[in-house]
Short mmCIF file of C-alpha atoms in Angstrom, two decimals:
data_model
loop_
_atom_site.label_atom_id
_atom_site.label_comp_id
_atom_site.label_asym_id
_atom_site.label_seq_id
_atom_site.Cartn_x
_atom_site.Cartn_y
_atom_site.Cartn_z
CA MET A 161 -82.70 105.07 238.04
CA ARG A 162 -80.76 106.84 235.36
CA ARG A 163 -77.08 106.67 234.87
CA MET A 164 -75.85 109.34 237.28
CA THR A 165 -73.66 106.72 239.07
CA GLN A 166 -72.06 105.50 235.88
CA ASN A 167 -70.06 108.55 234.77
CA PRO A 168 -72.60 110.15 232.57
CA PRO A 169 -71.45 112.41 229.75
CA SER A 170 -70.94 115.90 231.14
CA ASN A 171 -69.56 119.22 229.90
CA PRO A 172 -65.87 119.25 231.03
CA PRO A 173 -64.88 122.45 232.82
CA GLU A 174 -61.75 122.75 230.57
CA LEU A 175 -63.85 123.02 227.39
CA ARG A 176 -62.44 125.94 225.26
CA PRO A 177 -65.26 128.46 224.94
CA ASP A 178 -63.79 129.84 221.70
CA LEU A 179 -64.40 126.71 219.57
CA ALA A 180 -67.11 126.11 217.01
CA PRO A 181 -68.79 122.70 216.50
CA LYS A 182 -66.79 120.23 214.33
CA PRO A 183 -67.81 120.82 210.66
CA THR A 184 -70.33 118.34 209.37
CA LEU A 185 -69.51 117.37 205.75
CA SER A 186 -72.16 115.12 204.00
CA ASP A 187 -71.77 116.11 200.33
CA THR A 188 -71.40 113.19 197.85
CA PRO A 189 -69.39 114.24 194.78
CA ARG A 190 -70.53 113.05 191.35
CA ALA A 191 -68.19 110.98 189.16
CA GLY A 192 -65.41 113.06 187.76
CA GLN A 193 -66.27 116.12 189.85
CA PRO A 194 -63.20 118.15 191.20
CA THR A 195 -63.40 117.98 195.01
CA LEU A 196 -62.13 120.04 197.86
CA GLY A 197 -61.66 119.22 201.55
CA MET A 198 -62.19 121.78 204.30
CA VAL A 199 -60.49 121.88 207.75
CA SER A 200 -62.28 124.73 209.77
CA LEU A 201 -60.60 125.65 213.04
CA GLY A 202 -61.50 128.23 215.66
CA CYS A 203 -64.62 130.08 216.51
CA PRO A 204 -68.16 130.07 215.05
CA LYS A 205 -67.27 133.22 212.97
CA ALA A 206 -64.52 131.13 211.23
CA LEU A 207 -66.94 128.43 210.59
CA VAL A 208 -69.32 130.88 208.79
CA ASP A 209 -66.35 131.93 206.66
CA SER A 210 -65.86 128.32 205.73
CA GLU A 211 -69.44 127.97 204.80
CA ARG A 212 -69.25 130.95 202.55
CA ILE A 213 -66.15 129.75 200.76
CA LEU A 214 -67.73 126.33 200.25
CA THR A 215 -71.00 127.77 199.10
CA ARG A 216 -69.10 129.78 196.43
CA LEU A 217 -67.12 126.74 195.38
CA ARG A 218 -70.22 124.45 195.08
CA ALA A 219 -71.79 127.20 192.86
CA GLU A 220 -68.84 126.80 190.60
CA GLY A 221 -69.28 122.98 190.38
CA TYR A 222 -66.85 121.76 193.03
CA GLY A 223 -67.74 118.84 195.24
CA ILE A 224 -66.87 118.69 198.91
CA SER A 225 -64.94 115.79 200.24
CA PRO A 226 -65.31 114.63 203.89
CA ASP A 227 -61.71 113.20 203.99
CA TYR A 228 -58.19 114.07 202.71
CA THR A 229 -57.89 111.05 200.33
CA GLY A 230 -60.94 111.93 198.39
CA ALA A 231 -59.99 115.61 197.75
CA ASP A 232 -58.02 117.22 194.97
CA ALA A 233 -56.84 119.91 197.41
CA VAL A 234 -57.59 120.90 201.02
CA ILE A 235 -58.40 124.36 202.44
CA VAL A 236 -57.35 124.84 206.03
CA ASN A 237 -59.28 127.79 207.73
CA THR A 238 -57.01 128.72 210.57
CA CYS A 239 -57.27 130.34 213.96
CA GLY A 240 -54.72 132.73 215.36
CA PHE A 241 -56.30 134.05 218.41
CA LEU A 242 -54.01 132.43 221.01
CA ASP A 243 -50.57 130.90 220.68
CA SER A 244 -52.08 127.49 221.46
CA ALA A 245 -54.56 128.03 218.61
CA LYS A 246 -51.66 128.90 216.33
CA ALA A 247 -49.90 125.75 217.20
CA GLU A 248 -53.14 123.73 216.49
CA SER A 249 -53.50 125.43 213.10
CA LEU A 250 -49.86 124.66 212.15
CA ASP A 251 -50.41 121.00 213.21
CA ALA A 252 -53.60 120.85 211.04
CA ILE A 253 -51.74 122.35 208.03
CA GLY A 254 -48.89 119.70 208.57
CA GLU A 255 -51.49 116.92 208.70
CA ALA A 256 -53.23 118.02 205.47
CA LEU A 257 -49.92 118.26 203.72
CA LYS A 258 -48.91 114.80 204.85
CA GLU A 259 -52.26 113.17 203.94
CA ASN A 260 -53.16 115.17 200.81
CA GLY A 261 -50.13 117.29 199.63
CA LYS A 262 -52.15 120.19 198.08
CA VAL A 263 -53.06 122.78 200.82
CA ILE A 264 -54.46 126.35 200.65
CA VAL A 265 -54.38 128.19 203.94
CA THR A 266 -56.87 130.90 204.88
CA GLY A 267 -58.35 132.42 208.07
CA CYS A 268 -56.93 134.53 210.93
CA LEU A 269 -53.36 132.97 210.98
CA GLY A 270 -53.31 133.72 207.27
CA ALA A 271 -52.61 137.31 208.36
CA GLU A 272 -49.05 136.05 209.05
CA PRO A 273 -48.08 134.41 205.82
CA ASP A 274 -44.32 134.37 206.52
CA TYR A 275 -44.85 132.66 209.89
CA ILE A 276 -46.88 129.92 208.13
CA ARG A 277 -44.49 129.56 205.24
CA GLU A 278 -41.55 129.30 207.68
CA HIS A 279 -43.16 126.14 209.10
CA HIS A 280 -44.76 124.87 206.00
CA PRO A 281 -43.07 126.17 202.82
CA ARG A 282 -44.91 123.58 200.55
CA ILE A 283 -48.34 125.22 200.88
CA LEU A 284 -49.85 126.42 197.65
CA ALA A 285 -51.34 129.74 198.81
CA VAL A 286 -52.01 131.83 202.09
CA THR A 287 -54.90 134.36 202.39
CA GLY A 288 -56.11 136.34 205.34
CA PRO A 289 -59.49 136.20 207.07
CA HIS A 290 -62.71 136.74 205.05
CA GLN A 291 -60.70 137.06 201.73
CA TYR A 292 -63.07 134.98 199.87
CA GLU A 293 -61.97 136.01 196.28
CA GLN A 294 -58.33 135.25 196.94
CA VAL A 295 -59.25 131.81 198.18
CA LEU A 296 -61.23 131.14 195.04
CA ASP A 297 -58.31 132.35 192.95
CA ALA A 298 -56.02 130.00 194.71
CA VAL A 299 -58.44 127.02 194.27
CA HIS A 300 -58.87 127.78 190.66
CA GLN A 301 -55.17 127.65 190.18
CA ALA A 302 -54.71 124.38 192.01
CA VAL A 303 -57.89 122.56 190.93
CA PRO A 304 -59.63 123.97 187.74
CA PRO A 305 -63.41 123.96 187.95
CA SER A 306 -65.43 121.58 185.81
CA PRO A 307 -69.08 122.36 186.36
CA ASP A 308 -72.10 120.51 185.09
CA PRO A 309 -75.09 122.88 185.23
CA PHE A 310 -77.47 119.98 184.89
CA VAL A 311 -76.26 118.13 188.04
CA ASP A 312 -74.51 120.65 190.30
CA LEU A 313 -77.42 122.17 192.24
CA LEU A 314 -76.64 124.49 195.12
CA PRO A 315 -78.86 124.23 198.31
CA ALA A 316 -81.05 127.31 198.77
CA ALA A 317 -79.43 128.01 202.05
CA GLY A 318 -75.92 127.32 200.71
CA VAL A 319 -73.45 124.83 202.14
CA LYS A 320 -73.74 124.43 205.92
CA LEU A 321 -71.07 122.89 208.12
CA THR A 322 -73.35 122.62 211.11
CA PRO A 323 -76.27 120.11 211.58
CA ARG A 324 -79.16 121.35 209.48
CA HIS A 325 -81.25 122.33 212.46
CA PHE A 326 -79.07 125.19 213.71
CA SER A 327 -77.07 127.77 211.91
CA TYR A 328 -74.72 130.68 212.80
CA LEU A 329 -75.77 133.99 211.53
CA LYS A 330 -72.84 136.48 211.32
CA ILE A 331 -74.08 140.09 211.36
CA SER A 332 -70.83 142.02 211.37
CA GLU A 333 -67.01 141.58 210.86
CA GLY A 334 -64.24 143.17 212.83
CA CYS A 335 -64.08 145.16 216.05
CA ASN A 336 -63.45 148.70 217.14
CA HIS A 337 -62.17 147.79 220.63
CA LYS A 338 -58.50 147.88 221.57
CA CYS A 339 -58.25 145.30 224.29
CA LYS A 340 -54.61 144.76 225.16
CA PHE A 341 -54.66 140.93 225.13
CA CYS A 342 -56.48 140.67 221.74
CA ILE A 343 -55.25 141.05 218.10
CA ILE A 344 -58.57 140.48 216.37
CA PRO A 345 -58.80 144.12 215.14
CA ASP A 346 -55.38 143.67 213.50
CA MET A 347 -56.49 140.40 211.84
CA ARG A 348 -60.04 141.28 210.97
CA GLY A 349 -60.18 144.90 210.75
CA LYS A 350 -62.58 147.48 212.25
CA LEU A 351 -66.36 146.97 212.86
CA ALA A 352 -68.08 146.45 209.46
CA SER A 353 -71.90 145.61 209.92
CA ARG A 354 -74.01 143.94 207.31
CA PRO A 355 -77.12 145.99 206.42
CA VAL A 356 -80.04 144.77 208.41
CA HIS A 357 -82.24 143.64 205.50
CA ALA A 358 -79.44 141.42 204.13
CA VAL A 359 -79.11 139.76 207.60
CA LEU A 360 -82.85 139.27 207.85
CA ARG A 361 -83.16 137.90 204.29
CA GLU A 362 -80.47 135.33 205.13
CA ALA A 363 -82.13 134.45 208.28
CA GLU A 364 -85.45 133.99 206.61
CA LYS A 365 -83.96 131.69 203.96
CA LEU A 366 -82.37 129.56 206.74
CA VAL A 367 -85.69 129.23 208.58
CA ASP A 368 -87.48 128.31 205.30
CA ALA A 369 -84.86 125.68 204.77
CA GLY A 370 -85.64 124.05 208.13
CA VAL A 371 -83.27 125.74 210.58
CA ARG A 372 -84.76 125.79 214.06
CA GLU A 373 -82.08 127.73 215.93
CA LEU A 374 -80.30 130.88 214.73
CA LEU A 375 -77.20 131.71 216.59
CA VAL A 376 -76.30 135.43 216.10
CA ILE A 377 -72.51 136.04 216.16
CA SER A 378 -69.95 138.87 215.53
CA GLN A 379 -66.96 140.22 217.36
CA ASP A 380 -69.22 142.74 219.13
CA THR A 381 -72.98 142.07 218.68
CA SER A 382 -73.92 145.12 220.83
CA ALA A 383 -72.11 147.55 218.54
CA TYR A 384 -74.02 146.24 215.44
CA GLY A 385 -74.83 149.08 213.04
CA LEU A 386 -72.68 151.67 214.82
CA ASP A 387 -70.38 151.92 211.78
CA ARG A 388 -73.49 152.49 209.50
CA LYS A 389 -74.90 155.11 211.80
CA TYR A 390 -77.94 152.77 212.44
CA ASP A 391 -79.18 153.41 208.93
CA THR A 392 -82.64 152.08 208.00
CA HIS A 393 -83.81 149.69 205.33
CA PRO A 394 -87.17 148.49 204.14
CA TRP A 395 -88.16 145.12 205.45
CA LYS A 396 -91.76 143.67 205.09
CA GLY A 397 -93.29 147.10 204.56
CA GLU A 398 -91.53 148.77 207.42
CA ASP A 399 -88.25 150.74 207.92
CA VAL A 400 -85.90 148.75 210.13
CA ARG A 401 -82.71 150.12 211.67
CA THR A 402 -79.36 148.41 211.42
CA HIS A 403 -79.39 148.15 215.18
CA ILE A 404 -79.32 145.16 217.42
CA GLN A 405 -82.68 145.98 219.05
CA ASP A 406 -84.48 146.12 215.66
CA LEU A 407 -82.63 143.16 214.24
CA ALA A 408 -83.43 141.03 217.44
CA ARG A 409 -87.13 142.05 217.27
CA GLU A 410 -87.36 141.10 213.66
CA LEU A 411 -85.46 137.79 213.87
CA GLY A 412 -87.79 136.84 216.75
CA LYS A 413 -90.83 137.37 214.44
CA LEU A 414 -89.61 134.96 211.66
CA ALA A 415 -91.55 132.05 213.15
CA PRO A 416 -93.60 131.36 216.19
CA ALA A 417 -91.67 131.16 219.43
CA ASP A 418 -92.49 127.47 219.86
CA GLU A 419 -91.01 126.73 216.44
CA LEU A 420 -87.73 128.91 216.37
CA TRP A 421 -84.96 129.82 218.77
CA VAL A 422 -82.83 132.91 218.26
CA ARG A 423 -79.76 133.05 220.43
CA MET A 424 -77.46 136.06 221.03
CA HIS A 425 -73.62 135.63 221.37
CA TYR A 426 -70.81 138.07 222.13
CA VAL A 427 -72.93 140.91 223.62
CA TYR A 428 -71.04 143.64 225.42
CA PRO A 429 -72.95 144.89 228.38
CA TYR A 430 -73.61 148.38 227.00
CA PRO A 431 -76.64 150.28 228.42
CA HIS A 432 -78.74 149.69 225.38
CA VAL A 433 -78.66 145.94 226.00
CA ARG A 434 -81.37 146.34 228.48
CA GLU A 435 -83.66 147.16 225.57
CA LEU A 436 -83.30 143.51 224.46
CA ILE A 437 -84.55 141.98 227.72
CA PRO A 438 -88.31 142.77 227.28
CA LEU A 439 -88.06 140.96 223.87
CA MET A 440 -86.64 137.90 225.69
CA ALA A 441 -89.40 138.06 228.26
CA ASP A 442 -92.09 138.29 225.49
CA PRO A 443 -93.54 134.70 225.04
CA ASP A 444 -94.52 135.57 221.45
CA ASN A 445 -91.04 136.48 220.38
CA ALA A 446 -88.39 133.74 219.51
CA LEU A 447 -85.55 135.57 221.01
CA LEU A 448 -84.21 133.34 223.68
CA PRO A 449 -83.76 134.61 227.33
CA TYR A 450 -79.90 134.04 226.89
CA LEU A 451 -77.06 136.35 226.78
CA ASP A 452 -73.38 135.49 226.05
CA ILE A 453 -71.36 138.39 227.45
CA PRO A 454 -67.61 138.36 227.57
CA PHE A 455 -66.98 139.96 230.99
CA GLN A 456 -63.33 138.72 231.10
CA HIS A 457 -62.78 139.93 234.74
CA ALA A 458 -64.52 141.83 237.42
CA HIS A 459 -61.87 143.81 239.21
CA PRO A 460 -61.81 147.41 237.78
CA ASP A 461 -57.95 147.67 237.93
CA VAL A 462 -57.56 144.33 235.90
CA LEU A 463 -60.09 145.61 233.36
CA ARG A 464 -58.28 148.91 233.07
CA ARG A 465 -54.93 147.01 232.34
CA MET A 466 -56.94 145.03 229.81
CA ALA A 467 -58.43 148.25 228.23
CA ARG A 468 -61.89 146.74 228.25
CA PRO A 469 -64.90 148.75 227.30
CA ALA A 470 -68.03 149.31 229.35
CA ALA A 471 -68.02 150.14 233.07
CA ALA A 472 -67.54 147.04 235.14
CA ALA A 473 -68.58 148.64 238.32
CA LYS A 474 -72.16 148.73 237.14
CA THR A 475 -72.36 145.14 235.71
CA LEU A 476 -74.05 143.68 238.88
CA ASP A 477 -76.67 146.44 238.80
CA GLU A 478 -77.27 145.64 235.05
CA ILE A 479 -77.49 141.93 235.75
CA ARG A 480 -80.06 142.47 238.62
CA ALA A 481 -82.17 144.72 236.34
CA TRP A 482 -82.06 142.13 233.46
CA ARG A 483 -83.31 139.43 235.95
CA ASP A 484 -86.09 141.71 237.35
CA THR A 485 -87.41 142.08 233.87
CA CYS A 486 -86.75 138.47 232.56
CA PRO A 487 -86.31 136.12 235.59
CA ASP A 488 -85.55 133.10 233.25
CA ILE A 489 -82.66 134.79 231.55
CA THR A 490 -79.52 132.69 231.19
CA LEU A 491 -76.19 134.40 231.45
CA ARG A 492 -72.96 132.82 230.02
CA SER A 493 -69.47 134.59 230.01
CA THR A 494 -65.80 133.94 229.55
CA PHE A 495 -63.11 135.13 231.86
CA ILE A 496 -59.30 135.31 231.89
CA VAL A 497 -57.32 134.46 235.00
CA GLY A 498 -53.60 135.14 235.57
CA TYR A 499 -53.57 138.36 233.46
CA PRO A 500 -50.42 140.36 233.90
CA GLY A 501 -50.35 142.13 237.26
CA GLU A 502 -53.29 140.22 238.61
CA THR A 503 -52.87 140.07 242.38
CA GLU A 504 -54.29 137.50 244.81
CA ALA A 505 -56.65 140.21 245.99
CA GLU A 506 -57.84 141.03 242.54
CA PHE A 507 -58.46 137.41 241.75
CA GLN A 508 -60.42 137.01 245.17
CA HIS A 509 -62.49 140.01 244.00
CA LEU A 510 -63.41 138.07 240.95
CA LEU A 511 -64.39 135.06 243.02
CA ASP A 512 -66.58 137.26 245.26
CA TRP A 513 -68.10 138.87 242.18
CA MET A 514 -68.98 135.39 240.85
CA ASP A 515 -70.79 134.72 244.21
CA GLU A 516 -72.96 137.75 243.61
CA ALA A 517 -73.36 137.48 239.82
CA GLN A 518 -74.31 133.73 239.97
CA LEU A 519 -73.76 133.34 236.18
CA ASP A 520 -75.33 130.28 234.77
CA ARG A 521 -72.62 129.18 232.28
CA VAL A 522 -69.04 130.09 232.39
CA GLY A 523 -65.83 129.44 230.46
CA CYS A 524 -62.33 130.36 231.49
CA PHE A 525 -58.95 130.89 229.80
CA LYS A 526 -55.57 131.06 231.52
CA TYR A 527 -53.83 134.15 230.14
CA GLU A 528 -51.17 133.55 227.45
CA ASN A 529 -49.17 135.91 225.38
CA VAL A 530 -50.14 136.37 221.77
CA ASP A 531 -47.72 137.67 219.20
CA GLY A 532 -48.60 141.37 218.52
CA ALA A 533 -50.69 141.90 221.71
CA ARG A 534 -49.93 144.95 223.86
CA SER A 535 -50.39 142.91 227.01
CA ASN A 536 -47.17 141.06 226.27
CA ASP A 537 -45.27 144.13 227.43
CA LEU A 538 -47.12 144.62 230.69
CA PRO A 539 -45.02 144.13 233.90
CA ASP A 540 -45.54 141.41 236.55
CA HIS A 541 -46.61 138.45 234.51
CA VAL A 542 -48.19 135.73 236.67
CA PRO A 543 -46.16 132.41 236.94
CA GLU A 544 -47.75 129.50 235.14
CA GLU A 545 -48.37 127.42 238.43
CA VAL A 546 -50.20 130.40 239.85
CA LYS A 547 -52.45 130.71 236.76
CA GLN A 548 -53.30 126.96 236.97
CA GLU A 549 -54.12 127.27 240.62
CA ARG A 550 -56.39 130.17 240.06
CA TRP A 551 -57.98 128.60 237.11
CA GLU A 552 -58.82 125.54 239.19
CA ARG A 553 -60.28 127.62 241.96
CA PHE A 554 -62.22 129.67 239.52
CA MET A 555 -63.68 126.56 237.88
CA GLU A 556 -64.57 125.04 241.13
CA LYS A 557 -66.55 128.10 242.01
CA ALA A 558 -68.25 128.14 238.66
CA GLN A 559 -68.94 124.36 238.82
CA ALA A 560 -70.63 124.69 242.24
CA ILE A 561 -72.81 127.54 240.97
CA SER A 562 -73.77 125.57 237.83
CA GLU A 563 -74.65 122.44 239.88
CA ALA A 564 -76.84 124.44 242.30
CA LYS A 565 -78.65 126.17 239.41
CA LEU A 566 -79.24 122.83 237.54
CA GLN A 567 -80.51 121.12 240.74
CA ALA A 568 -83.07 123.91 240.92
CA LYS A 569 -84.51 122.80 237.61
CA VAL A 570 -85.42 119.37 238.63
CA GLY A 571 -89.18 118.98 238.42
CA GLN A 572 -89.54 121.77 235.82
CA THR A 573 -91.06 121.32 232.38
CA MET A 574 -89.18 122.85 229.46
CA GLN A 575 -88.82 122.86 225.77
CA VAL A 576 -85.60 121.28 224.43
CA ILE A 577 -83.99 120.93 220.90
CA VAL A 578 -82.78 117.44 219.92
CA ASP A 579 -79.25 117.45 218.53
CA ASP A 580 -78.60 113.67 218.20
CA ILE A 581 -79.85 110.25 218.93
CA ASP A 582 -77.22 107.51 219.37
CA GLU A 583 -77.46 103.84 218.56
CA ASP A 584 -78.75 103.10 221.99
CA GLY A 585 -81.70 105.52 221.53
CA ILE A 586 -80.31 108.07 224.02
CA ALA A 587 -81.23 111.54 222.76
CA THR A 588 -78.81 114.45 223.30
CA CYS A 589 -80.70 117.57 223.57
CA ARG A 590 -80.21 121.34 224.69
CA THR A 591 -82.40 123.48 226.76
CA LYS A 592 -82.90 127.26 225.89
CA ALA A 593 -80.05 127.82 228.33
CA ASP A 594 -77.52 125.90 226.36
CA ALA A 595 -75.61 126.88 223.20
CA PRO A 596 -74.09 124.22 221.01
CA GLU A 597 -70.67 122.87 222.08
CA ILE A 598 -70.05 125.44 224.86
CA ASP A 599 -72.77 124.73 227.32
CA GLY A 600 -74.37 121.60 228.69
CA ASN A 601 -76.87 119.05 227.45
CA LEU A 602 -80.03 117.37 228.51
CA PHE A 603 -80.25 113.71 227.98
CA ILE A 604 -83.41 111.63 227.26
CA ASP A 605 -82.82 107.84 227.61
CA GLU A 606 -86.33 106.53 227.30
CA GLY A 607 -89.31 106.88 224.83
CA THR A 608 -87.13 108.47 222.04
CA GLU A 609 -88.62 106.37 219.24
CA GLY A 610 -89.73 108.76 216.49
CA LEU A 611 -87.54 111.58 217.58
CA ASN A 612 -85.22 113.25 215.06
CA PRO A 613 -82.35 115.85 215.25
CA GLY A 614 -84.08 119.32 215.11
CA ASP A 615 -87.28 118.34 216.82
CA LEU A 616 -88.36 120.71 219.53
CA VAL A 617 -90.04 118.72 222.35
CA THR A 618 -91.33 119.24 225.86
CA VAL A 619 -89.58 117.37 228.71
CA GLU A 620 -89.77 117.26 232.48
CA VAL A 621 -86.32 117.43 234.21
CA ASP A 622 -85.97 114.64 236.67
CA GLU A 623 -82.22 114.62 237.41
CA ALA A 624 -79.33 117.05 237.42
CA GLY A 625 -75.43 116.82 237.40
CA GLU A 626 -72.72 119.42 237.45
CA TYR A 627 -73.24 120.60 233.92
CA ASP A 628 -76.03 118.51 232.43
CA LEU A 629 -79.61 117.52 232.94
CA TRP A 630 -81.65 114.33 232.34
CA GLY A 631 -85.43 114.39 231.49
CA ALA A 632 -88.39 112.56 230.21
CA ILE A 633 -90.71 113.38 227.33
CA ARG A 634 -94.05 114.88 228.32
#
């Protein structure tokens, strides 16, 4: 018997779906090397920004310290998406000031420098999101570089803050949507896509460096290339469009499907998304049968008040079509409950929609005001106790769906990726249906000798919980 009766680790339903994995810092500075610490908060897109900043700094001879006391200064990459995230960022800045004293602030909350300085006037500098040059200028002023070209070697893939077997691949910045609850376009600007050959070149370097899973991220992955009018670029003897379909196809060809996973995040359900599904169903393409789609709600009136893109009335039809083409597809999404004006009937519509949609993985926010968001001015804000009650009912529904879907996997054989092996020899893994941090896990507690993080192994599922699975190596 396994440990199901002993409160096994499970994915808590209150897990915030906007958070990136905790950064992993393993650099060992040389003697006398100027060092910097990094606190990276918020979403995976911010984590990629932190990686780019540290890569530039490592190239200039700086070391990276895993703690405050070993650092000559600390960079805090902040999140400003929600008021709770702003409070978390301010707390992190305060902690860095207390423990180190020299603090440079960047990231989304950096778009509000007066707000930050009002709470923490001792910070050295504030820059906004993806303002890499300004961050470097602030670092140079606080901690002058002292490179040693014979010692300071930069890894081919740059500095990574995730475990070496998976990496986020940011394909664009900014967003063209004007959702009333969101201020991301104000902080990060309009859609700006990277040219397709640049993304593919970065991905190829990551795969060559040993990355086994590429997690494609942006603010709106479906819109990739729209701002560039889907221009074409040469890649391996062919012309490839800056378009999500071409990008997904080429990413899936970088390595055999049993050696690489490519996972899509933040995909809006536009009609052309259906072009990705045959790639997901192709056993020779490494594109996983997984879509992370931010539906946010299901009632058309709520979506109108949110000013959400895409036609919600047709999403159930789209989901059915995706599953017809690729029966194994995993669908994850996030939702907001308690949005201003949400009635009990509109919320019940969402629950009924969930019964029909049968989404595999679900995260949920209780609505909260964000400074600068247009939704703050909407009438009929929902009382906090009603938001909490609806959140609990929603998560109860989502949990029941998850439990039933996972129970149906018992007896199946599937490939998993190993994320960690603890001191007791228990391996924490993920299936193709599970993204890091935001989804569930599969645990192997026998026969794990010789396994290492990043290994892709075949298991048979022999037990299921509400969010996680247990299996044995086959």
